[in-house]
mmCIF file of C-alpha atoms in Angstrom:
data_model
loop_
_atom_site.group_PDB
_atom_site.id
_atom_site.type_symbol
_atom_site.label_atom_id
_atom_site.label_comp_id
_atom_site.label_asym_id
_atom_site.label_seq_id
_atom_site.Cartn_x
_atom_site.Cartn_y
_atom_site.Cartn_z
ATOM 1 C CA MET A 1009 31.271 20.350 -28.747
ATOM 2 C CA GLY A 1010 31.424 16.690 -28.642
ATOM 3 C CA LYS A 1011 29.598 16.291 -25.165
ATOM 4 C CA LEU A 1012 26.955 18.739 -26.208
ATOM 5 C CA PHE A 1013 26.107 17.203 -29.222
ATOM 6 C CA ILE A 1014 25.771 13.675 -27.003
ATOM 7 C CA PHE A 1015 23.337 15.415 -24.709
ATOM 8 C CA LEU A 1016 21.019 16.433 -27.935
ATOM 9 C CA LEU A 1017 21.394 12.769 -29.206
ATOM 10 C CA LEU A 1018 20.071 11.755 -25.758
ATOM 11 C CA LEU A 1019 17.147 13.835 -25.553
ATOM 12 C CA THR A 1020 16.324 12.800 -29.293
ATOM 13 C CA THR A 1021 16.737 9.307 -27.909
ATOM 14 C CA TYR A 1022 13.928 10.118 -25.254
ATOM 15 C CA TYR A 1023 11.550 11.160 -27.616
ATOM 16 C CA LEU A 1024 12.104 8.645 -30.801
ATOM 17 C CA LEU A 1025 13.906 5.524 -29.496
ATOM 18 C CA PRO A 1026 13.185 2.529 -27.068
ATOM 19 C CA THR A 1027 15.555 2.735 -24.151
ATOM 20 C CA ALA A 1028 16.988 0.150 -21.676
ATOM 21 C CA VAL A 1029 15.213 -0.057 -18.211
ATOM 22 C CA ALA A 1030 17.191 0.606 -14.824
ATOM 23 C CA SER A 1031 16.361 -0.006 -11.506
ATOM 24 C CA ALA A 1032 13.154 1.445 -9.993
ATOM 25 C CA ALA A 1033 12.385 5.062 -8.747
ATOM 26 C CA SER A 1034 9.137 6.295 -7.733
ATOM 27 C CA LEU A 1035 6.990 9.252 -9.009
ATOM 28 C CA TYR A 1036 4.178 9.843 -6.630
ATOM 29 C CA ILE A 1037 1.456 12.223 -5.269
ATOM 30 C CA TYR A 1038 1.308 13.744 -2.022
ATOM 31 C CA PRO A 1039 -0.570 13.798 0.160
ATOM 32 C CA GLN A 1040 -1.781 10.081 -0.602
ATOM 33 C CA GLU A 1041 -5.300 10.718 1.066
ATOM 34 C CA ASN A 1042 -7.068 14.153 1.724
ATOM 35 C CA GLU A 1043 -10.429 15.617 2.410
ATOM 36 C CA VAL A 1044 -11.174 19.014 0.895
ATOM 37 C CA TYR A 1045 -14.526 21.107 1.990
ATOM 38 C CA GLU A 1046 -16.671 21.983 -0.675
ATOM 39 C CA GLY A 1047 -15.630 25.049 -2.825
ATOM 40 C CA ASP A 1048 -12.089 25.068 -1.533
ATOM 41 C CA THR A 1049 -9.071 24.621 -3.222
ATOM 42 C CA THR A 1050 -5.979 22.358 -2.085
ATOM 43 C CA ILE A 1051 -2.579 21.628 -3.263
ATOM 44 C CA ALA A 1052 -1.093 18.194 -4.235
ATOM 45 C CA GLU A 1053 2.807 17.582 -4.946
ATOM 46 C CA LEU A 1054 4.190 15.474 -7.923
ATOM 47 C CA ARG A 1055 7.284 14.081 -6.200
ATOM 48 C CA LEU A 1056 10.093 12.172 -7.232
ATOM 49 C CA ASN A 1057 12.608 9.612 -5.249
ATOM 50 C CA THR A 1058 15.239 8.274 -7.651
ATOM 51 C CA GLU A 1059 16.362 5.697 -5.191
ATOM 52 C CA ASN A 1060 20.077 6.491 -5.294
ATOM 53 C CA GLU A 1061 20.036 6.990 -9.321
ATOM 54 C CA GLU A 1062 20.900 10.056 -10.998
ATOM 55 C CA VAL A 1063 18.204 11.133 -13.600
ATOM 56 C CA ASN A 1064 18.445 14.147 -16.040
ATOM 57 C CA THR A 1065 14.862 13.889 -17.980
ATOM 58 C CA ILE A 1066 11.356 13.270 -17.245
ATOM 59 C CA GLU A 1067 8.016 13.025 -19.218
ATOM 60 C CA ALA A 1068 4.624 12.992 -17.427
ATOM 61 C CA THR A 1069 0.948 12.991 -17.510
ATOM 62 C CA ILE A 1070 -0.908 13.475 -14.274
ATOM 63 C CA TYR A 1071 -4.746 13.362 -14.507
ATOM 64 C CA PHE A 1072 -7.716 13.486 -12.201
ATOM 65 C CA GLU A 1073 -9.936 10.418 -12.528
ATOM 66 C CA GLY A 1074 -13.360 10.888 -10.935
ATOM 67 C CA GLU A 1075 -15.763 13.496 -10.167
ATOM 68 C CA GLY A 1076 -15.835 17.264 -8.423
ATOM 69 C CA PHE A 1077 -12.223 18.394 -8.579
ATOM 70 C CA ASP A 1078 -10.630 20.376 -11.381
ATOM 71 C CA ILE A 1079 -6.687 20.954 -12.035
ATOM 72 C CA THR A 1080 -6.496 24.421 -12.321
ATOM 73 C CA ASP A 1081 -2.693 24.980 -12.180
ATOM 74 C CA PHE A 1082 0.941 23.290 -11.973
ATOM 75 C CA SER A 1083 3.461 25.551 -10.482
ATOM 76 C CA THR A 1084 7.160 24.844 -11.211
ATOM 77 C CA GLY A 1085 8.546 26.921 -8.515
ATOM 78 C CA GLY A 1086 11.183 25.131 -6.525
ATOM 79 C CA SER A 1087 11.280 22.308 -9.169
ATOM 80 C CA VAL A 1088 14.117 20.065 -9.281
ATOM 81 C CA PHE A 1089 13.702 20.340 -13.007
ATOM 82 C CA SER A 1090 14.862 23.649 -14.180
ATOM 83 C CA PHE A 1091 14.102 23.016 -18.193
ATOM 84 C CA PHE A 1092 10.783 22.569 -19.139
ATOM 85 C CA ILE A 1093 10.830 21.410 -22.618
ATOM 86 C CA THR A 1094 6.967 21.300 -22.985
ATOM 87 C CA GLY A 1095 4.554 22.658 -20.587
ATOM 88 C CA PRO A 1096 3.255 22.388 -17.980
ATOM 89 C CA GLU A 1097 0.132 22.028 -19.965
ATOM 90 C CA ILE A 1098 -3.267 22.124 -18.378
ATOM 91 C CA ARG A 1099 -5.689 20.457 -20.612
ATOM 92 C CA ALA A 1100 -9.115 20.819 -19.257
ATOM 93 C CA ASP A 1101 -11.067 18.622 -21.458
ATOM 94 C CA GLU A 1102 -8.954 15.618 -19.782
ATOM 95 C CA ASN A 1103 -8.667 17.396 -16.603
ATOM 96 C CA SER A 1104 -4.833 16.736 -17.024
ATOM 97 C CA VAL A 1105 -1.588 18.252 -16.850
ATOM 98 C CA PHE A 1106 1.285 17.258 -19.418
ATOM 99 C CA LEU A 1107 5.062 18.017 -19.030
ATOM 100 C CA ARG A 1108 8.467 17.155 -20.356
ATOM 101 C CA ALA A 1109 11.411 18.478 -18.216
ATOM 102 C CA ALA A 1110 15.243 18.040 -17.767
ATOM 103 C CA VAL A 1111 17.975 18.791 -15.462
ATOM 104 C CA PRO A 1112 21.295 18.347 -17.464
ATOM 105 C CA GLN A 1113 23.389 18.477 -14.681
ATOM 106 C CA GLY A 1114 21.611 15.411 -13.189
ATOM 107 C CA PHE A 1115 19.506 14.937 -10.002
ATOM 108 C CA ASN A 1116 19.874 12.452 -7.427
ATOM 109 C CA GLY A 1117 17.451 12.338 -4.133
ATOM 110 C CA GLU A 1118 13.946 13.010 -3.538
ATOM 111 C CA GLY A 1119 12.330 16.403 -4.376
ATOM 112 C CA VAL A 1120 9.145 18.256 -5.755
ATOM 113 C CA VAL A 1121 8.483 18.214 -9.651
ATOM 114 C CA GLY A 1122 5.627 20.943 -9.457
ATOM 115 C CA LYS A 1123 2.475 21.452 -7.360
ATOM 116 C CA ILE A 1124 -0.974 20.790 -8.667
ATOM 117 C CA SER A 1125 -3.791 23.150 -7.841
ATOM 118 C CA LEU A 1126 -7.222 21.251 -7.458
ATOM 119 C CA ARG A 1127 -10.508 22.911 -6.861
ATOM 120 C CA ALA A 1128 -13.495 21.297 -5.181
ATOM 121 C CA GLY A 1129 -16.717 21.473 -6.318
ATOM 122 C CA ASN A 1130 -19.860 20.382 -4.060
ATOM 123 C CA ALA A 1131 -19.618 16.626 -4.167
ATOM 124 C CA GLY A 1132 -17.367 14.158 -5.406
ATOM 125 C CA GLU A 1133 -14.243 12.105 -4.954
ATOM 126 C CA GLY A 1134 -11.699 10.400 -7.011
ATOM 127 C CA SER A 1135 -7.802 9.899 -7.750
ATOM 128 C CA LEU A 1136 -4.978 12.247 -9.088
ATOM 129 C CA ARG A 1137 -3.039 9.758 -11.075
ATOM 130 C CA VAL A 1138 0.371 9.667 -12.632
ATOM 131 C CA ASP A 1139 -0.248 8.066 -16.271
ATOM 132 C CA GLU A 1140 1.861 4.676 -16.123
ATOM 133 C CA ASN A 1141 3.360 5.689 -19.530
ATOM 134 C CA SER A 1142 5.248 8.575 -17.950
ATOM 135 C CA LYS A 1143 9.140 8.169 -18.197
ATOM 136 C CA VAL A 1144 12.275 8.978 -16.293
ATOM 137 C CA LEU A 1145 15.518 8.850 -17.934
ATOM 138 C CA LEU A 1146 18.985 8.180 -15.951
ATOM 139 C CA ASN A 1147 21.750 10.630 -16.350
ATOM 140 C CA ASP A 1148 24.237 7.760 -17.441
ATOM 141 C CA GLY A 1149 25.289 8.923 -20.954
ATOM 142 C CA LYS A 1150 23.156 6.124 -22.847
ATOM 143 C CA GLY A 1151 19.579 7.522 -22.220
ATOM 144 C CA THR A 1152 18.540 4.640 -19.922
ATOM 145 C CA GLN A 1153 14.860 4.738 -18.945
ATOM 146 C CA ALA A 1154 14.389 4.000 -15.112
ATOM 147 C CA SER A 1155 11.831 1.524 -14.016
ATOM 148 C CA LEU A 1156 9.206 3.566 -12.262
ATOM 149 C CA GLU A 1157 6.725 2.612 -9.686
ATOM 150 C CA PHE A 1158 3.563 5.052 -9.063
ATOM 151 C CA THR A 1159 1.435 6.077 -6.390
ATOM 152 C CA ASN A 1160 -1.657 7.882 -6.488
ATOM 153 C CA GLY A 1161 -3.314 10.423 -4.215
ATOM 154 C CA ASN A 1162 -7.217 10.197 -3.067
ATOM 155 C CA PHE A 1163 -9.107 12.904 -2.832
ATOM 156 C CA ARG A 1164 -12.785 13.505 -1.565
ATOM 157 C CA ILE A 1165 -15.056 16.505 -1.190
ATOM 158 C CA VAL A 1166 -17.033 16.784 2.218
ATOM 159 C CA GLU A 1167 -19.397 19.119 3.583
ATOM 160 C CA LYS A 1168 -18.421 22.268 5.464
ATOM 161 C CA PRO A 1169 -19.263 21.554 9.406
ATOM 162 C CA GLU A 1170 -21.548 23.896 11.283
ATOM 163 C CA GLY A 1171 -19.471 26.602 13.156
ATOM 164 C CA LEU A 1172 -16.984 27.048 10.369
ATOM 165 C CA VAL A 1173 -15.750 30.430 10.103
ATOM 166 C CA LEU A 1174 -15.571 31.838 6.963
ATOM 167 C CA VAL A 1175 -12.418 33.626 6.269
ATOM 168 C CA ASN A 1176 -11.416 36.014 3.356
ATOM 169 C CA SER A 1177 -8.446 37.862 2.350
ATOM 170 C CA GLU A 1178 -8.342 41.318 0.848
ATOM 171 C CA THR A 1179 -4.698 40.836 -0.604
ATOM 172 C CA HIS A 1180 -4.973 37.557 -1.625
ATOM 173 C CA PRO A 1181 -8.786 37.351 -2.807
ATOM 174 C CA MET A 1182 -8.475 33.786 -4.543
ATOM 175 C CA GLU A 1183 -6.740 30.581 -3.272
ATOM 176 C CA ASP A 1184 -5.454 29.186 -6.229
ATOM 177 C CA ARG A 1185 -3.776 32.248 -7.610
ATOM 178 C CA TRP A 1186 -0.384 33.753 -6.826
ATOM 179 C CA TYR A 1187 0.175 37.282 -5.536
ATOM 180 C CA ASN A 1188 2.903 39.734 -4.691
ATOM 181 C CA HIS A 1189 1.413 41.815 -1.822
ATOM 182 C CA PRO A 1190 4.084 42.437 0.585
ATOM 183 C CA PHE A 1191 1.758 41.464 3.484
ATOM 184 C CA ILE A 1192 -1.190 39.617 3.999
ATOM 185 C CA ARG A 1193 -4.571 40.977 5.054
ATOM 186 C CA ILE A 1194 -7.460 38.648 6.498
ATOM 187 C CA PHE A 1195 -10.904 39.484 7.742
ATOM 188 C CA TRP A 1196 -13.788 37.556 9.054
ATOM 189 C CA ASP A 1197 -17.199 38.157 10.813
ATOM 190 C CA ALA A 1198 -16.169 38.587 14.485
ATOM 191 C CA ASN A 1199 -18.253 37.624 17.255
ATOM 192 C CA PRO A 1200 -17.457 39.820 19.988
ATOM 193 C CA ASN A 1201 -18.777 37.196 22.507
ATOM 194 C CA VAL A 1202 -16.160 34.591 21.547
ATOM 195 C CA GLN A 1203 -12.464 34.427 21.179
ATOM 196 C CA TYR A 1204 -10.381 33.428 18.578
ATOM 197 C CA SER A 1205 -6.921 31.600 17.948
ATOM 198 C CA TYR A 1206 -5.316 31.597 14.642
ATOM 199 C CA ILE A 1207 -1.870 30.606 13.015
ATOM 200 C CA LEU A 1208 -0.035 31.282 9.827
ATOM 201 C CA THR A 1209 1.809 27.933 8.925
ATOM 202 C CA ARG A 1210 3.054 25.911 5.878
ATOM 203 C CA ASP A 1211 0.958 22.929 7.397
ATOM 204 C CA PRO A 1212 -2.506 22.861 6.194
ATOM 205 C CA ASN A 1213 -3.447 20.663 9.151
ATOM 206 C CA GLU A 1214 -1.843 22.370 11.736
ATOM 207 C CA ALA A 1215 -4.327 23.602 14.380
ATOM 208 C CA PRO A 1216 -4.133 27.166 16.533
ATOM 209 C CA ASP A 1217 -3.290 26.615 20.125
ATOM 210 C CA ASP A 1218 -6.079 27.470 22.718
ATOM 211 C CA ALA A 1219 -4.763 30.923 23.535
ATOM 212 C CA PRO A 1220 -6.884 33.810 22.151
ATOM 213 C CA ASP A 1221 -5.142 35.854 19.611
ATOM 214 C CA GLU A 1222 -5.632 39.752 18.978
ATOM 215 C CA PRO A 1223 -6.613 41.426 16.738
ATOM 216 C CA VAL A 1224 -9.800 39.812 15.439
ATOM 217 C CA GLY A 1225 -11.763 40.135 12.425
ATOM 218 C CA ASP A 1226 -9.431 42.401 10.230
ATOM 219 C CA ILE A 1227 -5.758 41.639 10.626
ATOM 220 C CA LYS A 1228 -2.642 42.359 8.768
ATOM 221 C CA LEU A 1229 0.330 39.700 8.747
ATOM 222 C CA THR A 1230 3.833 40.321 7.558
ATOM 223 C CA THR A 1231 6.186 37.891 6.591
ATOM 224 C CA GLY A 1232 9.586 37.996 4.638
ATOM 225 C CA GLU A 1233 9.167 34.514 3.533
ATOM 226 C CA GLU A 1234 7.457 33.404 0.296
ATOM 227 C CA GLY A 1235 5.630 30.326 -1.038
ATOM 228 C CA ILE A 1236 2.188 28.590 0.244
ATOM 229 C CA PHE A 1237 0.821 29.414 3.513
ATOM 230 C CA TYR A 1238 -2.301 28.505 5.731
ATOM 231 C CA PHE A 1239 -4.037 30.976 7.720
ATOM 232 C CA ASN A 1240 -5.804 28.369 10.246
ATOM 233 C CA LEU A 1241 -8.301 29.760 12.538
ATOM 234 C CA LYS A 1242 -10.726 28.425 15.422
ATOM 235 C CA GLU A 1243 -13.765 30.181 17.296
ATOM 236 C CA CYS A 1244 -14.124 29.228 21.228
ATOM 237 C CA ALA A 1245 -16.875 30.183 23.461
ATOM 238 C CA ASP A 1246 -16.855 28.765 27.195
ATOM 239 C CA ASN A 1247 -13.964 26.756 26.657
ATOM 240 C CA VAL A 1248 -15.478 25.051 23.556
ATOM 241 C CA CYS A 1249 -13.774 25.623 20.143
ATOM 242 C CA GLY A 1250 -15.419 24.676 16.764
ATOM 243 C CA PRO A 1251 -13.939 23.518 13.801
ATOM 244 C CA VAL A 1252 -10.709 24.769 12.319
ATOM 245 C CA SER A 1253 -11.030 27.018 9.368
ATOM 246 C CA SER A 1254 -8.207 27.333 6.878
ATOM 247 C CA ARG A 1255 -7.316 29.927 4.273
ATOM 248 C CA LYS A 1256 -4.726 29.200 1.466
ATOM 249 C CA ILE A 1257 -2.337 32.100 0.784
ATOM 250 C CA MET A 1258 0.335 31.860 -2.132
ATOM 251 C CA LYS A 1259 2.554 34.627 -1.992
ATOM 252 C CA ASP A 1260 5.746 35.433 -4.338
ATOM 253 C CA ASN A 1261 7.567 38.955 -4.173
ATOM 254 C CA SER A 1262 10.528 38.028 -6.026
ATOM 255 C CA PRO A 1263 11.249 38.529 -9.884
ATOM 256 C CA PRO A 1264 12.403 35.603 -11.912
ATOM 257 C CA GLU A 1265 16.271 35.140 -12.233
ATOM 258 C CA PRO A 1266 18.497 37.318 -14.448
ATOM 259 C CA PHE A 1267 18.803 36.274 -17.934
ATOM 260 C CA GLU A 1268 20.298 37.423 -21.038
ATOM 261 C CA PRO A 1269 18.657 37.015 -24.383
ATOM 262 C CA ILE A 1270 20.711 35.999 -27.457
ATOM 263 C CA LEU A 1271 20.375 36.820 -31.039
ATOM 264 C CA GLY A 1272 20.754 34.289 -33.705
ATOM 265 C CA GLN A 1273 20.608 33.794 -37.305
ATOM 266 C CA GLU A 1274 21.738 31.053 -39.504
ATOM 267 C CA ASP A 1275 20.980 30.009 -43.101
ATOM 268 C CA ASP A 1276 19.628 26.690 -42.226
ATOM 269 C CA VAL A 1277 17.349 27.825 -39.425
ATOM 270 C CA PHE A 1278 13.675 29.296 -39.672
ATOM 271 C CA GLY A 1279 14.877 30.033 -43.408
ATOM 272 C CA GLY A 1280 17.710 32.630 -42.153
ATOM 273 C CA LYS A 1281 15.405 34.687 -40.202
ATOM 274 C CA LYS A 1282 16.482 36.400 -37.112
ATOM 275 C CA PHE A 1283 15.506 34.816 -34.179
ATOM 276 C CA LEU A 1284 15.873 35.384 -30.154
ATOM 277 C CA SER A 1285 16.684 32.515 -27.545
ATOM 278 C CA PHE A 1286 15.717 33.501 -23.738
ATOM 279 C CA ALA A 1287 15.287 31.418 -20.787
ATOM 280 C CA THR A 1288 15.310 31.881 -16.935
ATOM 281 C CA GLU A 1289 13.567 30.362 -13.696
ATOM 282 C CA ASP A 1290 11.529 31.595 -10.950
ATOM 283 C CA LYS A 1291 11.875 29.632 -7.774
ATOM 284 C CA VAL A 1292 8.610 30.528 -6.008
ATOM 285 C CA SER A 1293 5.572 30.812 -8.232
ATOM 286 C CA GLY A 1294 7.340 29.619 -11.618
ATOM 287 C CA LEU A 1295 7.102 31.396 -14.949
ATOM 288 C CA ASP A 1296 3.929 32.444 -16.486
ATOM 289 C CA TYR A 1297 4.579 33.992 -19.976
ATOM 290 C CA TRP A 1298 6.844 36.143 -21.869
ATOM 291 C CA GLU A 1299 6.563 39.683 -23.475
ATOM 292 C CA VAL A 1300 9.013 40.827 -26.470
ATOM 293 C CA TYR A 1301 9.245 44.316 -27.446
ATOM 294 C CA GLU A 1302 10.519 45.202 -30.949
ATOM 295 C CA GLY A 1303 10.384 49.087 -30.171
ATOM 296 C CA ASP A 1304 6.771 50.102 -29.527
ATOM 297 C CA GLN A 1305 5.614 46.840 -30.930
ATOM 298 C CA ARG A 1306 4.601 44.273 -27.956
ATOM 299 C CA TYR A 1307 4.064 40.536 -28.631
ATOM 300 C CA VAL A 1308 3.538 37.687 -26.195
ATOM 301 C CA ALA A 1309 6.194 35.025 -26.999
ATOM 302 C CA ARG A 1310 8.144 31.719 -26.579
ATOM 303 C CA SER A 1311 11.463 31.249 -27.321
ATOM 304 C CA PRO A 1312 13.025 30.516 -29.860
ATOM 305 C CA TYR A 1313 11.056 33.819 -31.193
ATOM 306 C CA ILE A 1314 11.262 34.905 -34.603
ATOM 307 C CA LEU A 1315 11.548 38.543 -35.116
ATOM 308 C CA GLN A 1316 8.426 39.917 -36.704
ATOM 309 C CA ASN A 1317 10.173 43.032 -38.320
ATOM 310 C CA GLN A 1318 13.260 41.301 -39.717
ATOM 311 C CA ASP A 1319 14.653 44.864 -40.609
ATOM 312 C CA TYR A 1320 14.383 46.369 -37.274
ATOM 313 C CA LYS A 1321 17.459 47.752 -36.197
ATOM 314 C CA GLY A 1322 17.042 49.034 -32.548
ATOM 315 C CA ASP A 1323 17.146 47.397 -29.093
ATOM 316 C CA ILE A 1324 14.736 44.449 -28.346
ATOM 317 C CA LYS A 1325 13.146 44.376 -24.582
ATOM 318 C CA VAL A 1326 12.422 40.856 -23.515
ATOM 319 C CA ILE A 1327 10.428 40.824 -19.908
ATOM 320 C CA ALA A 1328 9.889 37.306 -18.116
ATOM 321 C CA TYR A 1329 6.703 37.395 -15.855
ATOM 322 C CA ASP A 1330 5.994 34.902 -13.056
ATOM 323 C CA LYS A 1331 2.844 33.626 -11.803
ATOM 324 C CA ALA A 1332 2.472 36.462 -9.141
ATOM 325 C CA GLY A 1333 3.027 39.353 -11.780
ATOM 326 C CA ASN A 1334 6.608 39.868 -10.782
ATOM 327 C CA THR A 1335 9.096 40.777 -13.838
ATOM 328 C CA ARG A 1336 12.477 40.575 -14.986
ATOM 329 C CA GLU A 1337 13.616 42.110 -18.085
ATOM 330 C CA ALA A 1338 16.635 42.528 -20.434
ATOM 331 C CA THR A 1339 17.490 43.912 -23.644
ATOM 332 C CA VAL A 1340 19.622 42.901 -26.708
ATOM 333 C CA SER A 1341 20.241 44.791 -30.007
ATOM 334 C CA ALA A 1342 18.756 43.587 -33.153
ATOM 335 C CA VAL A 1343 21.961 44.305 -34.972
ATOM 336 C CA GLY A 1344 24.057 41.441 -34.904
ATOM 337 C CA GLU A 1345 26.270 39.222 -37.136
ATOM 338 C CA LYS A 1346 25.189 35.603 -38.026
ATOM 339 C CA SER A 1347 25.851 33.426 -35.078
ATOM 340 C CA GLY A 1348 27.173 30.483 -37.221
ATOM 341 C CA TYR A 1349 25.882 27.166 -35.046
ATOM 342 C CA ASN A 1350 27.227 24.174 -35.774
ATOM 343 C CA MET A 1351 25.045 22.337 -38.096
ATOM 344 C CA ALA A 1352 25.170 18.842 -36.345
ATOM 345 C CA ILE A 1353 23.521 20.572 -33.284
ATOM 346 C CA ILE A 1354 20.951 22.362 -35.685
ATOM 347 C CA VAL A 1355 20.245 18.727 -36.890
ATOM 348 C CA GLY A 1356 19.907 17.387 -33.495
ATOM 349 C CA ILE A 1357 17.423 20.184 -32.513
ATOM 350 C CA MET A 1358 15.363 19.724 -35.765
ATOM 351 C CA ILE A 1359 15.031 15.882 -34.956
ATOM 352 C CA ILE A 1360 13.699 16.762 -31.217
ATOM 353 C CA GLY A 1361 10.886 18.630 -32.873
ATOM 354 C CA THR A 1362 9.102 20.377 -29.996
ATOM 355 C CA GLY A 1363 12.395 20.601 -28.211
ATOM 356 C CA THR A 1364 13.849 23.028 -30.644
ATOM 357 C CA ALA A 1365 14.336 25.452 -27.477
ATOM 358 C CA VAL A 1366 17.364 23.357 -26.838
ATOM 359 C CA LEU A 1367 19.178 25.477 -28.915
ATOM 360 C CA PHE A 1368 19.354 28.234 -25.975
ATOM 361 C CA TRP A 1369 20.816 25.382 -23.862
ATOM 362 C CA VAL A 1370 23.686 24.447 -25.932
ATOM 363 C CA ILE A 1371 24.402 28.466 -26.557
ATOM 364 C CA ARG A 1372 24.407 29.361 -22.691
ATOM 365 C CA ALA A 1373 26.668 25.946 -22.103
ATOM 366 C CA LYS A 1374 29.130 26.771 -24.523
ATOM 367 C CA LYS A 1375 29.215 30.442 -23.372
ATOM 368 C CA ARG A 1376 28.997 29.615 -19.268
ATOM 369 C CA LYS A 1377 28.273 26.082 -18.730
ATOM 370 C CA LYS A 1378 25.573 26.990 -16.814
ATOM 371 C CA TYR A 1379 21.690 26.053 -17.264
ATOM 372 C CA THR A 1380 18.426 27.442 -16.598
ATOM 373 C CA GLN A 1381 14.721 27.006 -17.119
ATOM 374 C CA LEU A 1382 13.194 27.298 -20.597
ATOM 375 C CA ASP A 1383 9.652 28.634 -20.843
ATOM 376 C CA SER A 1384 8.727 26.667 -24.109
ATOM 377 C CA ALA A 1385 9.596 24.407 -26.933
ATOM 378 C CA GLY A 1386 8.951 26.163 -30.164
ATOM 379 C CA PRO A 1387 8.544 29.390 -32.020
ATOM 380 C CA TRP A 1388 5.109 30.766 -31.476
ATOM 381 C CA ASN A 1389 4.270 34.720 -31.637
ATOM 382 C CA GLU A 1390 1.032 36.201 -30.505
ATOM 383 C CA VAL A 1391 -0.062 39.609 -30.527
ATOM 384 C CA LYS A 1392 -1.813 40.550 -27.602
#
């Protein structure tokens, strides 16, 4: 119990108190230079290098400074941070994304915090920047703030060259959205007098070889792998090849990880009302939203979730959706005894404010000493 309370106090320190500064880590955008065809989308990664230090918490704002690009998504699938206290929040008016996240077991090394989707307009250029007020805390038991170095990414929109083949997808029609189709269907207007070479790859800049491929014009690709792929194609005639066309494919066929909702009730929390805590993670596309069913009544919800019908006595179904539409569900009975949470922990939770969902982590740590991602940071219910 003492160690858990110390962790809560450290999170409180993160939000409210000044911290000491340790050696430099780096928070950076990859790639650092990129050209994007007008109307296309691209992916930029927010990466963290801890420089041999162990960290457990991050708060970051990333924004696009310039013209021509819009931030459309921030994917947390595969992130080194498993617990998103706040967000990621896409702030369209600022063309930015904000997040607070933690990894209570600590992380030491270099890895991806998240993947940022950018949509290009007809013209423009600018920089994807990490706000210099962003913070990373060390996992040192003191809440020490690591000194951070920032590296931004520069992006420029260029005209599509002549001879670029327009490639489309029946199964993945939008390049900045995740889909759960088991295969990939690609099509383009094929010229019978030329040859085509193509490749499905993780690297957007990998060019196909010079050997012609079959079939052409309408093909079906299967792969058991998941994540972000690029279908790169070039058209060749008389040993002369045109520019490489690229189509981004975002594929996720796996549901979120299993989870167990927990029913809670405490006189000093939410006015003594029953509430649910739930959390999980999705390793590919990331979590999108949650649904809670109190009988036949459906609510879009976040954890902790206050029961809308406090007198309900049946089973409550909780469903987690990832960004590709895959689901994982679990049930819990609405009939239960008061949970009897330690008051010191409750006080710590209330001080944190938007981090009240830390309650779930405390409960899970007590039961299993295991920790997974939280989708949200406060009570919020919406009928849909």
